[in-house]
Short mmCIF file of C-alpha atoms in Angstrom, two decimals:
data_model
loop_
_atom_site.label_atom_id
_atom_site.label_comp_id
_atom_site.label_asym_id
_atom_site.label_seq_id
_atom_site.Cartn_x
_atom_site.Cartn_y
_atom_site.Cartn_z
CA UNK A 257 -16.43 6.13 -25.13
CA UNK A 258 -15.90 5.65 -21.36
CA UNK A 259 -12.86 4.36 -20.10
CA UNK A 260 -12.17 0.75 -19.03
CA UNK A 261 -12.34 0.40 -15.26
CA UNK A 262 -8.46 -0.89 -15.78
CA UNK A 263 -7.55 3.05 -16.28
CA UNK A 264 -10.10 4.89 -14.95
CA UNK A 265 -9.62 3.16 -11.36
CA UNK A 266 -5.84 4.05 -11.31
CA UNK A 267 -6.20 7.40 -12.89
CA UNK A 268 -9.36 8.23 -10.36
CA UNK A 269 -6.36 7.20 -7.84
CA UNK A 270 -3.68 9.38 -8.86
CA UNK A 271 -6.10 12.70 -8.97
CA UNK A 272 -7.47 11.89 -5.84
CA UNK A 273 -3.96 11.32 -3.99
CA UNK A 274 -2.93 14.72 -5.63
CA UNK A 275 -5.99 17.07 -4.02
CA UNK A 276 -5.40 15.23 -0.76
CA UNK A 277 -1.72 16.15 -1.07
CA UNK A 278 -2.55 19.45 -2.02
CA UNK A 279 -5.34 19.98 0.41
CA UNK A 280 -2.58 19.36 3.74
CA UNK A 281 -0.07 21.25 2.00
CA UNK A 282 -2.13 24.27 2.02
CA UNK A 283 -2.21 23.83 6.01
CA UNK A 284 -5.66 22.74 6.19
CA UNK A 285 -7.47 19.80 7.78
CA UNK A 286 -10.19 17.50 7.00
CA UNK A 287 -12.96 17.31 9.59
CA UNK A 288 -13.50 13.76 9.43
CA UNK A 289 -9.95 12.77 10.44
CA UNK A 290 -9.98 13.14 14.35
CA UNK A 291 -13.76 11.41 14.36
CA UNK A 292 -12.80 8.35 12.60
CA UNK A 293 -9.43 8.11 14.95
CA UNK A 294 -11.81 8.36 18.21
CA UNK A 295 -14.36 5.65 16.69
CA UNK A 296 -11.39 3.07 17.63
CA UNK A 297 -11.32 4.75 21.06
CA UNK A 298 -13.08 3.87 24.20
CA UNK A 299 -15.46 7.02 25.09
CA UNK A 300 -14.21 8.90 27.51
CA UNK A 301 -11.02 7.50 27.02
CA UNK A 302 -8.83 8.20 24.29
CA UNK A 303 -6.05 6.47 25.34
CA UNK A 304 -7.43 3.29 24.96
CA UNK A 305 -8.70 1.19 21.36
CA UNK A 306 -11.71 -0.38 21.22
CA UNK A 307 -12.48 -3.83 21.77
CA UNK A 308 -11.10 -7.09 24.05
CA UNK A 309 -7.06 -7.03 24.73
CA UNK A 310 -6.27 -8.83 22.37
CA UNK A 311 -7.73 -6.68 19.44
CA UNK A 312 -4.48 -4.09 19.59
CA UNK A 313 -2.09 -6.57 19.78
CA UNK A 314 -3.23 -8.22 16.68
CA UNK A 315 -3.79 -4.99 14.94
CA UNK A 316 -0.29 -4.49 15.76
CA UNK A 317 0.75 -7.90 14.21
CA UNK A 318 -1.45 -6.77 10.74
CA UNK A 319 0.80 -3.51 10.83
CA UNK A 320 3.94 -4.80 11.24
CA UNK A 321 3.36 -6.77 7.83
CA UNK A 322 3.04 -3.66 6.21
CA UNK A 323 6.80 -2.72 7.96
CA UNK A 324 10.36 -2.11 6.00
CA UNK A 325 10.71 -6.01 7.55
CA UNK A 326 7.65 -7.43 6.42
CA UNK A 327 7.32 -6.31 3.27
CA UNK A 328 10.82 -6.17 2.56
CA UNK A 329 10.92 -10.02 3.53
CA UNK A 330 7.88 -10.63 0.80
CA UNK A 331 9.23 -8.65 -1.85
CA UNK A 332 12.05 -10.13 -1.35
CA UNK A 333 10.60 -13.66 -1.21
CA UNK A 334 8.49 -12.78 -4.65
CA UNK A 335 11.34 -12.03 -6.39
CA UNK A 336 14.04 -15.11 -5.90
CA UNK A 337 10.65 -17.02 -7.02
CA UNK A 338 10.09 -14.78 -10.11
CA UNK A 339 13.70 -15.63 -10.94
CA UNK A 340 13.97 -18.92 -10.07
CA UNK A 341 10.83 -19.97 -11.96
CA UNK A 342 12.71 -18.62 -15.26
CA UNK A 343 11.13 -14.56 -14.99
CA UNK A 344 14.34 -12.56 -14.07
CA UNK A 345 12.63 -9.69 -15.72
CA UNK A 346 9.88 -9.63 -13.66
CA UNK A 347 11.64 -10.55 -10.61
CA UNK A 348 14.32 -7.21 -11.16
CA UNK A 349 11.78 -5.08 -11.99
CA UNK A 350 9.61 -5.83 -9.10
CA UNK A 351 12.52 -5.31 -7.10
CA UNK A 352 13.35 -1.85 -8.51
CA UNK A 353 9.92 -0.88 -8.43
CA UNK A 354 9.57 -1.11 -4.34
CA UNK A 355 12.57 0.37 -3.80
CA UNK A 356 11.59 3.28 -6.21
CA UNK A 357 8.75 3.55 -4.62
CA UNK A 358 10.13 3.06 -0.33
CA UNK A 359 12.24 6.34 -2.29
CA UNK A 360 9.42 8.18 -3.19
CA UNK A 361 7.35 7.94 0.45
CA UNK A 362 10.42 8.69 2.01
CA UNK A 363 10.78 12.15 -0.29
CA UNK A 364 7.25 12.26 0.31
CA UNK A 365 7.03 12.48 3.75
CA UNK A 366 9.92 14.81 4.21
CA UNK A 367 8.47 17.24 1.90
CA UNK A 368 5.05 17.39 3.39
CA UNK A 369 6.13 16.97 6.91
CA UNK A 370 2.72 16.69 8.56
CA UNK A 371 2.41 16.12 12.13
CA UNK A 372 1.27 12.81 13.12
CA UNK A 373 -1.99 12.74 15.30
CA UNK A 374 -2.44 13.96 18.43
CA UNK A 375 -5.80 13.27 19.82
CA UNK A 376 -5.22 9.77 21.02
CA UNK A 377 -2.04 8.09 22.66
CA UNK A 378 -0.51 6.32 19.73
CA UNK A 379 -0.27 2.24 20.37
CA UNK A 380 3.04 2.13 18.03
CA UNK A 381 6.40 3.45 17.94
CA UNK A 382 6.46 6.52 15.02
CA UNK A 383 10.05 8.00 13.83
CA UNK A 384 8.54 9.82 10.40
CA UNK A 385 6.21 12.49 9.60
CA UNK A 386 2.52 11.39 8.73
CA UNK A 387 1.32 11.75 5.42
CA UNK A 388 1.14 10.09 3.42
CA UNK A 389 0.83 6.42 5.40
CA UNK A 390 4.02 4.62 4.24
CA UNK A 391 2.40 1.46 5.41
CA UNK A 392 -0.59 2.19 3.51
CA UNK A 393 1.28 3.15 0.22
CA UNK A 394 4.18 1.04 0.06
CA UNK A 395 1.72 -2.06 0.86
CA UNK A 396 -0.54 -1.67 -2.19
CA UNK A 397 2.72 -0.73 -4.31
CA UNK A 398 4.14 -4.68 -3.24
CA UNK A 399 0.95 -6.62 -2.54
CA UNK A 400 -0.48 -5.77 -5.42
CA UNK A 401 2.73 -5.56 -7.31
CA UNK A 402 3.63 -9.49 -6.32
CA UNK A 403 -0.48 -10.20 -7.15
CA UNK A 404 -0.12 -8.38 -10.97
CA UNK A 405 3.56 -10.23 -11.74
CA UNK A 406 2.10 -13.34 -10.61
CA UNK A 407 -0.46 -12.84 -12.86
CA UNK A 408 1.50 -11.89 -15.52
CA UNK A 409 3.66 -15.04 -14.49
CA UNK A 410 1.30 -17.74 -14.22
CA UNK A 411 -0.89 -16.75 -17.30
CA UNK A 412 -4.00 -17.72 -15.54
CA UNK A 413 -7.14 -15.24 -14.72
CA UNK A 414 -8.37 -17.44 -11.75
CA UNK A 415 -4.24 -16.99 -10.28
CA UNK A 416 -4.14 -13.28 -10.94
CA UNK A 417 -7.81 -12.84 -9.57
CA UNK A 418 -7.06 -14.84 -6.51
CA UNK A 419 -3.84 -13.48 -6.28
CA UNK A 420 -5.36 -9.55 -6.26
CA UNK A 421 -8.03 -10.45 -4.38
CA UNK A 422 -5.73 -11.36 -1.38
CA UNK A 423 -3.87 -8.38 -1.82
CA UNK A 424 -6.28 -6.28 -1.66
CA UNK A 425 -7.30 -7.22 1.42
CA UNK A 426 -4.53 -7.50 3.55
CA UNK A 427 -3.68 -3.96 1.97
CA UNK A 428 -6.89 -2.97 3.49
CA UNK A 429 -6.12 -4.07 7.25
CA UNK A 430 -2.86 -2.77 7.26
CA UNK A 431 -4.33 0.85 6.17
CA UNK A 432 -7.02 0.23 8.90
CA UNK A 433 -4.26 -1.27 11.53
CA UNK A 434 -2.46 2.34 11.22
CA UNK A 435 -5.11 4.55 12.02
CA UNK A 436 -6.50 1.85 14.96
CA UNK A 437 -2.91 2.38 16.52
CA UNK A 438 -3.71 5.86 16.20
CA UNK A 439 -0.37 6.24 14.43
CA UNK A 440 -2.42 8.05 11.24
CA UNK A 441 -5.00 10.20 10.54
CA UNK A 442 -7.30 8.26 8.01
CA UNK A 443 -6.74 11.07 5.19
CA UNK A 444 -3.19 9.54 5.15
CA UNK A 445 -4.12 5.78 4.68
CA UNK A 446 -6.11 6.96 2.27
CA UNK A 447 -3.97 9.06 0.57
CA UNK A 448 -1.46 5.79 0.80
CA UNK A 449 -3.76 3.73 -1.09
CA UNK A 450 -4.75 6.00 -3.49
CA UNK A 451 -0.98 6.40 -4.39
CA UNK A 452 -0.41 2.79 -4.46
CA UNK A 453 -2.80 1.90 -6.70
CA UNK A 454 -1.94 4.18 -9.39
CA UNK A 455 1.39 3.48 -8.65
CA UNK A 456 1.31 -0.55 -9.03
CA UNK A 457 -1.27 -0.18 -11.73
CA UNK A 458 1.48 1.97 -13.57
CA UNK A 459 4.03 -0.57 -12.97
CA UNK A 460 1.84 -3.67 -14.02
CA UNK A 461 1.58 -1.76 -17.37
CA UNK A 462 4.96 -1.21 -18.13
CA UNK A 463 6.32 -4.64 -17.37
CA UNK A 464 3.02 -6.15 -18.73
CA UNK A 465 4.49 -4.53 -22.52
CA UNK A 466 8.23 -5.35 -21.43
CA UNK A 467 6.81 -9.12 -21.18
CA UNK A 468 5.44 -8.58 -24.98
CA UNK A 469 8.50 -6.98 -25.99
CA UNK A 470 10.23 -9.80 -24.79
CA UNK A 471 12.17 -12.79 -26.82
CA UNK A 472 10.41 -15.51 -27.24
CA UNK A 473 12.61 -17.59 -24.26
CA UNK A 474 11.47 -15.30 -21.32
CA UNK A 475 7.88 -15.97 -22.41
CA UNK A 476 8.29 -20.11 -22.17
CA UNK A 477 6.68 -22.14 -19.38
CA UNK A 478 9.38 -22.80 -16.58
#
């Protein structure tokens, strides 16, 4: 019996992130990583992204969302709304699972310690290693963390669809943002992503069964 896509989309995830993790550990590189970087480059001219002058700057608005700031300032923004609507449950544990998870990339990162790139002139200011693409990971862990607890919030497919559906694609342009800025190689976004989503779909779970462990009061319509 095949699995549902529920678990086989997060579990597809967490394999994947691990042989990309395992794959720059061992010192090697992937091939596609310095040809996708110069695809956001003017030929000839590395130094310089693609497209009119105002294309970086907003690419460097999208990836400032996905900053300590930005998403800091939505988690933090999800959960006072999660508690004041009457779901302090889901409001700490959405709290404790970002900063679990800013604890992990941060671990991360110092273990693997890969170099960020160097075939282009980054566009952004950089003070950690590269991989995997903090911005990339800890965005899917919160956007798609506040999308899943709103869902299990609200009660209401067309919410939680909605909700996810927005999520996932800001998650996307920040991933892209980084490696336009030339601040990642792509391997790293998508190692981020991959990461995130097994690691928000893990999270969803759990508090999804604390929710139906819970008395009946925490379950009541604010």
């Amino acid at each position: 019996m095949p699995l549902p896509p529920r678990i086989l989309v997060p579990l597809a995830a967490a394999f994947a992130f691990l042989g990309l993790a395992l794959f720059i550990m061992s010192g090697r590189t992937f091939a596609f990583d310095t040809g996708l970087i110069l695809l956001f480059r003017q030929a000839g001219d590395p130094a310089t992204p693609i497209g009119p002058q105002w294309l970086p700057e907003m690419m460097r608005d999208i990836s400032g969302l996905g900053s300590f700031v930005g998403l800091g300032f939505m988690t933090l923004a999800a959960a006072l709304a999660l508690w004041l609507a009457g779901y302090r449950r889901l409001a700490v544990a959405l709290v404790v699972n970002v900063v679990l998870a800013t604890l992990v990339s941060t671990l991360l990162k110092i273990g693997i310690g890969r170099a960020r790139p160097d075939v282009v002139e980054p566009s952004a200011i950089v003070l950690t290693a590269s991989f995997p693409s903090g911005h990339a990971f800890l965005s899917a862990v919160v956007l798609l963390g506040i999308a899943g607890f709103i869902g299990l919030a609200s009660r209401h497919r067309d919410i939680t669809r909605l909700s996810i559906g927005l999520a996932w694609v800001l998650m996307l342009l920040i991933g892209v943002s980084r490696i336009y800025l030339g601040v990642h190689w792509p391997s790293d976004v998508l190692a981020g992503w991959c990461l995130g989503i097994a690691w928000s779909s893990l999270s969803l779970a759990l508090a999804g069964q604390g929710m139906a462990r819970a008395e009946p009061a925490s379950a009541r319509t604010p």
